[in-house]
CSV table of C-alpha atoms in Angstrom, one decimal:
chain,number,residue,atom,x,y,z
A,1,ASP,CA,104.7,35.5,57.4
A,2,VAL,CA,104.4,38.2,59.4
A,3,ASP,CA,106.7,36.9,62.8
A,4,PHE,CA,105.7,38.8,66.0
A,5,ASN,CA,107.5,38.6,69.2
A,6,ASP,CA,106.7,36.9,71.6
A,7,ASP,CA,107.0,38.3,74.9
A,8,GLN,CA,103.6,39.9,74.8
A,9,ILE,CA,100.0,39.6,76.0
A,10,PHE,CA,98.1,38.8,72.8
A,11,GLU,CA,97.5,35.1,71.2
A,12,GLN,CA,99.1,34.7,68.0
A,13,SER,CA,95.8,33.9,66.4
A,14,PHE,CA,94.2,37.4,67.1
A,15,LEU,CA,97.6,39.7,65.7
A,16,GLU,CA,97.2,37.5,62.8
A,17,ARG,CA,93.6,39.2,62.6
A,18,PHE,CA,95.2,42.6,61.3
A,19,VAL,CA,97.7,41.1,58.7
A,20,GLN,CA,95.3,41.9,55.6
A,21,PHE,CA,98.1,40.4,53.0
A,22,GLU,CA,98.8,36.8,52.5
A,23,PRO,CA,102.1,34.9,52.2
A,24,GLY,CA,104.0,35.1,48.9
A,25,THR,CA,101.9,38.6,47.8
A,26,PRO,CA,104.3,41.2,45.6
A,27,TYR,CA,105.9,43.2,47.9
A,28,HIS,CA,105.1,46.7,48.3
A,29,ALA,CA,105.7,49.3,50.9
A,30,ASP,CA,102.0,50.9,51.6
A,31,LYS,CA,101.3,47.1,53.0
A,32,VAL,CA,103.8,47.4,55.3
A,33,ALA,CA,102.8,50.9,56.7
A,34,ASP,CA,99.4,49.9,56.8
A,35,LEU,CA,99.7,47.0,59.1
A,36,SER,CA,102.0,48.9,61.2
A,37,ALA,CA,99.1,52.0,61.4
A,38,ASP,CA,96.5,49.3,61.8
A,39,LEU,CA,98.1,47.9,64.9
A,40,THR,CA,99.3,51.3,66.5
A,41,ASN,CA,96.2,52.8,65.9
A,42,SER,CA,94.1,49.5,67.3
A,43,GLY,CA,94.3,50.9,71.0
A,44,TYR,CA,95.7,47.6,72.2
A,45,PHE,CA,99.7,48.7,72.0
A,46,SER,CA,102.3,51.3,73.2
A,47,GLN,CA,104.5,51.0,70.6
A,48,ALA,CA,104.7,48.6,67.1
A,49,LEU,CA,107.3,48.6,64.6
A,50,VAL,CA,106.9,46.4,61.4
A,51,THR,CA,109.5,46.1,59.2
A,52,ALA,CA,110.0,44.1,56.2
A,53,PRO,CA,113.4,45.2,54.2
A,54,PRO,CA,113.9,43.6,50.9
A,55,GLY,CA,117.6,43.6,51.3
A,56,GLU,CA,117.5,40.7,54.0
A,57,ALA,CA,115.3,38.6,51.0
A,58,ASP,CA,116.1,34.9,50.9
A,59,ASN,CA,114.8,32.8,47.4
A,60,GLY,CA,112.9,36.6,47.3
A,61,VAL,CA,111.0,36.3,50.3
A,62,ILE,CA,111.0,38.9,52.3
A,63,PRO,CA,111.0,38.5,56.1
A,64,VAL,CA,108.3,40.8,57.2
A,65,SER,CA,108.8,41.1,61.3
A,66,ALA,CA,105.7,43.3,63.9
A,67,ARG,CA,107.6,44.4,67.6
A,68,VAL,CA,104.5,45.0,69.8
A,69,SER,CA,104.3,47.0,73.5
A,70,GLU,CA,100.7,46.5,75.0
A,71,ARG,CA,100.0,49.8,76.7
A,72,GLU,CA,98.9,50.0,80.0
A,73,PRO,CA,95.4,48.0,80.6
A,74,ARG,CA,92.9,51.3,81.2
A,75,SER,CA,92.6,54.7,80.9
A,76,VAL,CA,90.3,56.9,82.5
A,77,GLY,CA,89.5,60.6,80.5
A,78,VAL,CA,87.1,63.1,81.3
A,79,GLY,CA,87.1,66.9,79.7
A,80,ILE,CA,84.7,69.6,79.5
A,81,GLY,CA,83.0,71.9,77.0
A,82,TYR,CA,80.3,74.1,75.7
A,83,SER,CA,77.7,74.3,73.1
A,84,THR,CA,74.7,76.9,73.0
A,85,ASP,CA,72.5,73.5,72.1
A,86,VAL,CA,73.2,72.5,76.2
A,87,GLY,CA,75.1,74.8,77.7
A,88,PRO,CA,78.1,73.1,79.4
A,89,ARG,CA,79.2,70.0,79.7
A,90,PHE,CA,81.2,67.6,81.5
A,91,ARG,CA,82.4,64.2,79.3
A,92,GLY,CA,84.0,60.9,81.4
A,93,ASN,CA,85.3,57.4,80.3
A,94,TRP,CA,87.1,54.8,81.4
A,95,LYS,CA,88.6,51.9,79.5
A,96,GLU,CA,90.4,48.9,79.6
A,97,HIS,CA,92.0,48.7,76.8
A,98,TRP,CA,92.3,44.6,76.5
A,99,ILE,CA,91.2,41.7,79.5
A,100,ASN,CA,92.0,38.8,77.9
A,101,PRO,CA,94.3,37.5,74.9
A,102,GLN,CA,91.7,37.8,72.4
A,103,GLY,CA,92.1,42.1,72.7
A,104,HIS,CA,88.5,42.2,74.7
A,105,GLN,CA,87.6,45.7,76.0
A,106,ARG,CA,84.9,46.6,78.2
A,107,GLY,CA,84.7,50.7,79.3
A,108,ALA,CA,81.8,53.1,80.7
A,109,ASP,CA,80.9,56.6,79.5
A,110,THR,CA,79.1,59.6,81.0
A,111,GLU,CA,77.9,62.9,79.7
A,112,LEU,CA,76.2,65.6,82.1
A,113,SER,CA,75.0,68.9,81.4
A,114,VAL,CA,71.8,70.7,82.2
A,115,PRO,CA,69.3,69.2,79.8
A,116,ARG,CA,71.0,65.6,79.2
A,117,GLN,CA,72.3,63.0,81.7
A,118,ASN,CA,73.5,59.8,81.0
A,119,ILE,CA,75.4,57.1,81.3
A,120,THR,CA,76.8,53.8,79.6
A,121,GLY,CA,78.8,50.7,80.3
A,122,TRP,CA,80.0,48.1,77.6
A,123,TYR,CA,81.5,45.0,76.5
A,124,GLU,CA,83.7,44.8,73.2
A,125,ILE,CA,84.4,41.7,71.7
A,126,PRO,CA,86.6,42.2,68.0
A,127,LEU,CA,86.2,40.4,64.6
A,128,ASP,CA,88.1,40.3,61.5
A,129,PRO,CA,89.7,42.2,61.1
A,130,PRO,CA,89.7,43.6,64.8
A,131,MET,CA,90.6,47.2,62.9
A,132,THR,CA,86.6,47.7,61.6
A,133,ASP,CA,84.7,44.3,63.0
A,134,SER,CA,83.4,44.2,66.6
A,135,MET,CA,80.7,43.3,68.5
A,136,ARG,CA,79.3,45.3,71.4
A,137,PHE,CA,77.0,44.7,74.5
A,138,ALA,CA,75.7,47.6,76.3
A,139,ALA,CA,73.6,48.9,78.4
A,140,GLY,CA,72.6,52.7,79.5
A,141,TYR,CA,70.4,55.3,81.0
A,142,GLN,CA,69.7,59.0,80.0
A,143,ARG,CA,67.3,61.6,81.8
A,144,GLU,CA,66.4,64.3,79.2
A,145,ASP,CA,64.9,67.6,80.1
A,146,ILE,CA,64.1,69.6,76.6
A,147,GLU,CA,62.5,72.0,75.8
A,148,ASP,CA,58.7,70.9,76.8
A,149,VAL,CA,59.5,67.0,77.2
A,150,GLU,CA,60.9,65.5,79.6
A,151,SER,CA,61.6,61.5,79.6
A,152,ASP,CA,63.8,58.6,81.2
A,153,ARG,CA,65.4,55.7,78.9
A,154,LEU,CA,66.5,52.6,80.2
A,155,THR,CA,68.7,50.9,77.6
A,156,ILE,CA,69.8,47.4,76.8
A,157,GLY,CA,71.3,45.9,73.1
A,158,SER,CA,73.9,44.6,70.9
A,159,GLN,CA,75.9,45.4,67.5
A,160,TRP,CA,77.6,43.8,65.3
A,161,ARG,CA,80.0,46.1,62.9
A,162,HIS,CA,81.3,45.1,60.0
A,163,ARG,CA,83.5,47.1,57.1
A,164,MET,CA,82.3,45.3,53.7
A,165,ASP,CA,84.0,45.4,50.5
A,166,ASN,CA,82.3,47.7,48.7
A,167,ASP,CA,83.6,50.0,52.4
A,168,TRP,CA,80.6,50.4,53.2
A,169,ASN,CA,80.2,50.1,56.9
A,170,ARG,CA,77.1,48.0,58.0
A,171,VAL,CA,75.9,47.8,62.3
A,172,VAL,CA,73.0,45.4,62.5
A,173,SER,CA,71.5,46.1,65.8
A,174,LEU,CA,69.0,44.8,68.3
A,175,ARG,CA,68.2,46.8,71.4
A,176,TRP,CA,65.3,47.0,74.2
A,177,GLU,CA,64.2,49.8,75.7
A,178,ARG,CA,61.9,51.2,78.5
A,179,GLU,CA,61.0,55.1,78.4
A,180,ARG,CA,59.6,56.6,80.2
A,181,PHE,CA,58.0,60.7,78.9
A,182,ASP,CA,55.8,63.6,80.5
A,183,ILE,CA,55.1,66.2,77.3
A,184,ASP,CA,54.2,69.9,79.0
A,185,ASN,CA,52.5,67.8,81.8
A,186,SER,CA,49.7,67.1,79.7
A,187,ASP,CA,50.8,63.7,77.6
A,188,SER,CA,52.7,61.4,79.8
A,189,GLY,CA,53.3,57.4,78.5
A,190,ASN,CA,55.7,54.7,79.5
A,191,THR,CA,56.6,52.9,76.3
A,192,ARG,CA,58.8,49.1,76.1
A,193,LEU,CA,60.2,48.2,72.4
A,194,LEU,CA,62.3,45.6,71.2
A,195,MET,CA,64.1,46.7,68.3
A,196,PRO,CA,65.8,45.2,65.7
A,197,GLY,CA,67.7,48.1,63.4
A,198,ILE,CA,70.3,47.9,61.0
A,199,SER,CA,72.7,51.1,59.6
A,200,PHE,CA,74.2,51.6,56.1
A,201,SER,CA,77.1,54.6,56.4
A,202,ARG,CA,80.3,55.7,54.4
A,203,LEU,CA,82.9,58.4,55.0
A,204,GLN,CA,85.6,59.3,52.5
A,205,SER,CA,87.9,62.3,53.1
A,206,ASP,CA,91.5,63.7,52.6
A,207,SER,CA,91.8,64.3,56.4
A,208,PRO,CA,89.4,62.8,59.5
A,209,ILE,CA,89.9,66.4,61.2
A,210,ASP,CA,89.8,68.8,58.6
A,211,PRO,CA,89.6,67.6,55.5
A,212,SER,CA,89.5,69.6,51.9
A,213,ILE,CA,87.3,67.2,50.0
A,214,GLY,CA,85.2,64.4,51.1
A,215,TYR,CA,81.3,63.4,51.8
A,216,ARG,CA,79.6,61.8,54.3
A,217,LEU,CA,76.6,58.9,53.7
A,218,GLN,CA,74.1,57.4,56.1
A,219,ALA,CA,71.3,55.4,56.8
A,220,ASP,CA,68.9,53.7,59.2
A,221,VAL,CA,65.9,51.7,59.8
A,222,VAL,CA,64.9,50.8,63.0
A,223,GLY,CA,61.4,49.4,64.4
A,224,GLY,CA,58.9,47.7,66.9
A,225,SER,CA,56.2,45.7,67.2
A,226,ARG,CA,53.3,44.7,69.1
A,227,GLU,CA,53.5,41.3,68.3
A,228,LEU,CA,57.5,41.5,69.6
A,229,PHE,CA,57.7,42.5,72.9
A,230,SER,CA,57.2,46.2,72.0
A,231,THR,CA,54.1,48.6,73.1
A,232,VAL,CA,53.9,50.6,70.3
A,233,ASP,CA,54.1,49.8,66.2
A,234,VAL,CA,56.8,51.5,64.9
A,235,LEU,CA,58.7,51.6,62.5
A,236,GLN,CA,61.6,55.1,62.3
A,237,VAL,CA,63.4,55.4,58.6
A,238,THR,CA,66.5,58.7,58.6
A,239,GLY,CA,68.9,59.4,55.6
A,240,GLN,CA,72.2,61.6,56.1
A,241,ALA,CA,74.3,63.5,53.2
A,242,GLY,CA,77.2,66.0,53.6
A,243,GLY,CA,79.3,67.2,51.2
A,244,LEU,CA,82.6,69.1,51.3
A,245,VAL,CA,85.1,70.4,48.2
A,246,THR,CA,87.7,72.6,48.3
A,247,LEU,CA,88.1,75.4,45.5
A,248,ALA,CA,91.4,77.2,44.5
A,249,ASP,CA,92.7,76.3,47.9
A,250,ASP,CA,90.7,78.8,49.8
A,251,HIS,CA,87.2,78.8,48.8
A,252,ARG,CA,85.5,75.5,50.7
A,253,PHE,CA,82.0,74.4,49.9
A,254,LEU,CA,79.5,72.7,51.9
A,255,ALA,CA,76.6,71.7,51.6
A,256,ARG,CA,74.2,68.7,54.0
A,257,VAL,CA,71.1,66.6,53.8
A,258,ASN,CA,69.2,65.1,57.0
A,259,VAL,CA,65.5,63.5,56.2
A,260,GLY,CA,63.6,61.0,58.5
A,261,ALA,CA,60.4,59.8,58.7
A,262,ILE,CA,58.8,57.7,61.0
A,263,GLY,CA,55.7,54.6,60.8
A,264,THR,CA,52.9,53.6,63.3
A,265,ASN,CA,49.4,53.4,63.9
A,266,ASP,CA,49.4,55.3,67.0
A,267,PHE,CA,52.3,58.3,66.9
A,268,SER,CA,50.6,59.5,70.3
A,269,ASP,CA,52.5,55.7,72.1
A,270,VAL,CA,55.7,56.3,69.7
A,271,PRO,CA,58.0,58.3,72.8
A,272,PRO,CA,59.7,61.4,72.3
A,273,SER,CA,63.5,59.5,71.0
A,274,LEU,CA,61.9,58.2,68.2
A,275,ARG,CA,60.1,61.1,67.3
A,276,PHE,CA,61.2,64.3,65.4
A,277,PHE,CA,62.9,67.8,66.6
A,278,ALA,CA,64.8,70.1,64.6
A,279,GLY,CA,66.7,73.6,65.5
A,280,GLY,CA,69.7,74.2,66.7
A,281,ASP,CA,72.9,74.5,65.8
A,282,GLN,CA,73.8,71.1,64.4
A,283,SER,CA,70.5,71.6,62.7
A,284,VAL,CA,68.6,74.7,61.5
A,285,ARG,CA,70.2,77.5,63.0
A,286,GLY,CA,68.5,81.2,64.5
A,287,TYR,CA,66.1,78.6,65.9
A,288,GLY,CA,66.4,77.1,69.7
A,289,TYR,CA,67.6,73.1,70.3
A,290,GLU,CA,65.0,71.0,69.0
A,291,THR,CA,62.3,74.1,68.8
A,292,LEU,CA,61.1,73.0,65.3
A,293,SER,CA,58.1,70.4,65.7
A,294,PRO,CA,54.2,70.4,65.7
A,295,GLU,CA,52.7,72.1,68.2
A,296,ASP,CA,49.6,70.0,70.6
A,297,GLU,CA,46.7,72.4,71.6
A,298,THR,CA,48.6,73.9,74.4
A,299,GLY,CA,51.5,75.6,72.0
A,300,ALA,CA,53.7,72.3,73.2
A,301,SER,CA,56.3,71.2,71.0
A,302,VAL,CA,55.3,67.4,70.7
A,303,GLY,CA,57.8,66.0,68.0
A,304,GLY,CA,56.9,65.3,64.3
A,305,ARG,CA,56.4,62.3,62.5
A,306,TYR,CA,59.1,63.5,59.4
A,307,LYS,CA,62.0,65.3,59.7
A,308,LEU,CA,63.6,67.8,56.5
A,309,VAL,CA,66.7,69.6,56.8
A,310,GLY,CA,69.4,71.0,54.8
A,311,SER,CA,72.3,73.5,54.4
A,312,ILE,CA,74.7,75.5,52.3
A,313,GLU,CA,77.7,77.2,53.6
A,314,TYR,CA,80.4,79.1,51.7
A,315,GLN,CA,83.7,79.6,53.9
A,316,TYR,CA,86.5,81.6,53.1
A,317,GLU,CA,90.2,81.5,54.4
A,318,GLY,CA,92.0,84.1,54.7
A,319,VAL,CA,94.4,84.0,56.8
A,320,ASP,CA,95.9,80.2,58.4
A,321,ASN,CA,93.4,77.9,59.9
A,322,TRP,CA,91.1,81.1,60.1
A,323,ARG,CA,88.0,81.0,58.1
A,324,VAL,CA,84.9,83.3,57.5
A,325,ALA,CA,80.9,81.2,56.7
A,326,ALA,CA,78.1,82.6,55.5
A,327,PHE,CA,75.0,79.8,55.3
A,328,MET,CA,71.9,79.1,54.6
A,329,ASP,CA,69.8,76.7,56.4
A,330,GLU,CA,66.2,75.4,56.0
A,331,GLY,CA,64.3,72.5,57.5
A,332,ASN,CA,61.3,71.5,60.2
A,333,ALA,CA,59.7,68.9,62.2
A,334,LEU,CA,56.5,67.7,60.2
A,335,ASN,CA,53.3,66.2,60.3
A,336,HIS,CA,52.5,66.4,57.2
A,337,LEU,CA,55.6,66.5,54.0
A,338,ASP,CA,53.8,70.0,52.5
A,339,ASP,CA,53.9,71.3,56.1
A,340,PRO,CA,55.9,75.3,56.3
A,341,LEU,CA,59.9,74.7,56.7
A,342,ALA,CA,62.1,77.2,58.3
A,343,THR,CA,64.6,79.1,57.2
A,344,GLY,CA,67.5,80.6,58.6
A,345,VAL,CA,70.6,82.2,57.6
A,346,GLY,CA,73.9,84.1,58.9
A,347,VAL,CA,77.7,84.1,59.4
A,348,GLY,CA,80.6,83.0,61.4
A,349,VAL,CA,83.8,82.6,62.3
A,350,ARG,CA,86.3,79.0,62.4
A,351,TRP,CA,89.2,78.4,63.5
A,352,ILE,CA,90.7,74.7,63.0
A,353,SER,CA,92.2,74.2,66.8
A,354,PRO,CA,94.6,70.8,67.1
A,355,VAL,CA,91.6,69.0,67.8
A,356,GLY,CA,89.4,70.3,65.6
A,357,PRO,CA,87.5,72.9,63.8
A,358,LEU,CA,85.4,75.6,66.7
A,359,ARG,CA,82.8,77.1,65.2
A,360,LEU,CA,81.3,80.8,66.2
A,361,ASP,CA,78.2,82.0,64.0
A,362,ILE,CA,75.8,84.7,64.7
A,363,ALA,CA,72.5,83.6,63.0
A,364,LYS,CA,68.7,85.0,62.4
A,365,GLY,CA,65.7,83.1,61.9
A,366,LEU,CA,63.8,84.4,59.3
A,367,ASP,CA,60.1,82.9,60.3
A,368,GLU,CA,59.0,84.5,63.5
A,369,GLU,CA,55.8,82.3,63.6
A,370,PHE,CA,58.6,79.6,64.5
A,371,GLY,CA,60.5,81.3,67.2
A,372,GLY,CA,62.8,82.6,64.9
A,373,GLY,CA,65.6,85.4,65.8
A,374,TRP,CA,68.8,86.4,66.8
A,375,ARG,CA,70.9,83.5,68.1
A,376,ILE,CA,74.8,82.7,68.7
A,377,HIS,CA,75.3,79.4,68.0
A,378,PHE,CA,78.9,77.8,69.4
A,379,SER,CA,80.2,74.1,68.4
A,380,MET,CA,83.3,72.2,67.7
A,381,GLY,CA,83.5,69.1,65.8
A,382,PRO,CA,84.4,67.7,62.6
A,383,GLU,CA,82.3,69.3,59.5
A,384,LEU,CA,82.2,65.9,57.8
């Protein structure tokens, strides 16, 4: 049994959920290290020290001691950033890391940029094990003004997160949304949707910040029905896959695919948040953010029923923490699967900063009919 110290606020039953080995399990140092890492990374504790000295075994049973100190209950974070998709961006968050002995949490997040503003409040209940499983309730508001689409959306919902035995993550959700939208002052709507959904994802890599090998897979299904408190019948299915491999230490190859489809009996009633748009830093470079889309008779981008986007990239690291890159992207948001795709090519440079890669790309969109041209793209974040 793991002996936790009594001079902390959490219930013993909550702390025991972090323990992933049973009494009587053959000793292995990795099991002790995993418990220490799970406690440290949970966000509940300022300090976590786990010891299991084999030399103190009694009758073959090694004592396990965990000494934890809870962190300060609240924190506030702010950040500023920039990307060519949304321009300057401000982010802020407030979090209460524990509000009771059962480890419940709550917080609020906001993001402000010229084209997008949102704020969300949430309440989370840890499940078993608390490192991976939880139930979250949230409510939020978002306003967007991107290209030809203006919208504001109110969302209330819940998510149940669960790590499956095969290391896939499953998220079961239910959310209610009210969205008002206007497309180029020629098409407007006011939709209400009660949408159950399910998502499966898996990430495998040898580093969370700068992996040399790994992959990411994700599939999402969400929908609503007029028979279940919604103003439109809609089913949206999306899938993402990405892979990375490094050869001879310095040669990196990345590939990604992003696909999606919408099923509905009246596409004009589908809100913009469920339609597909392409183009931008994380999509087809060489084109403006979400400018790749079917257009109406006035030339306004209205979003598509399908999305097909793929990319291949080669990187070479000639100097530590600096890489040069060459890439080709292809994709579009479509109403018909045989519609033409847009192509972008370019070169870039990557700096592996302490918080993750920063990317600067110069891209050329090869299809002028889709608005292609020379564009500079700047972004940051993990490559998987």
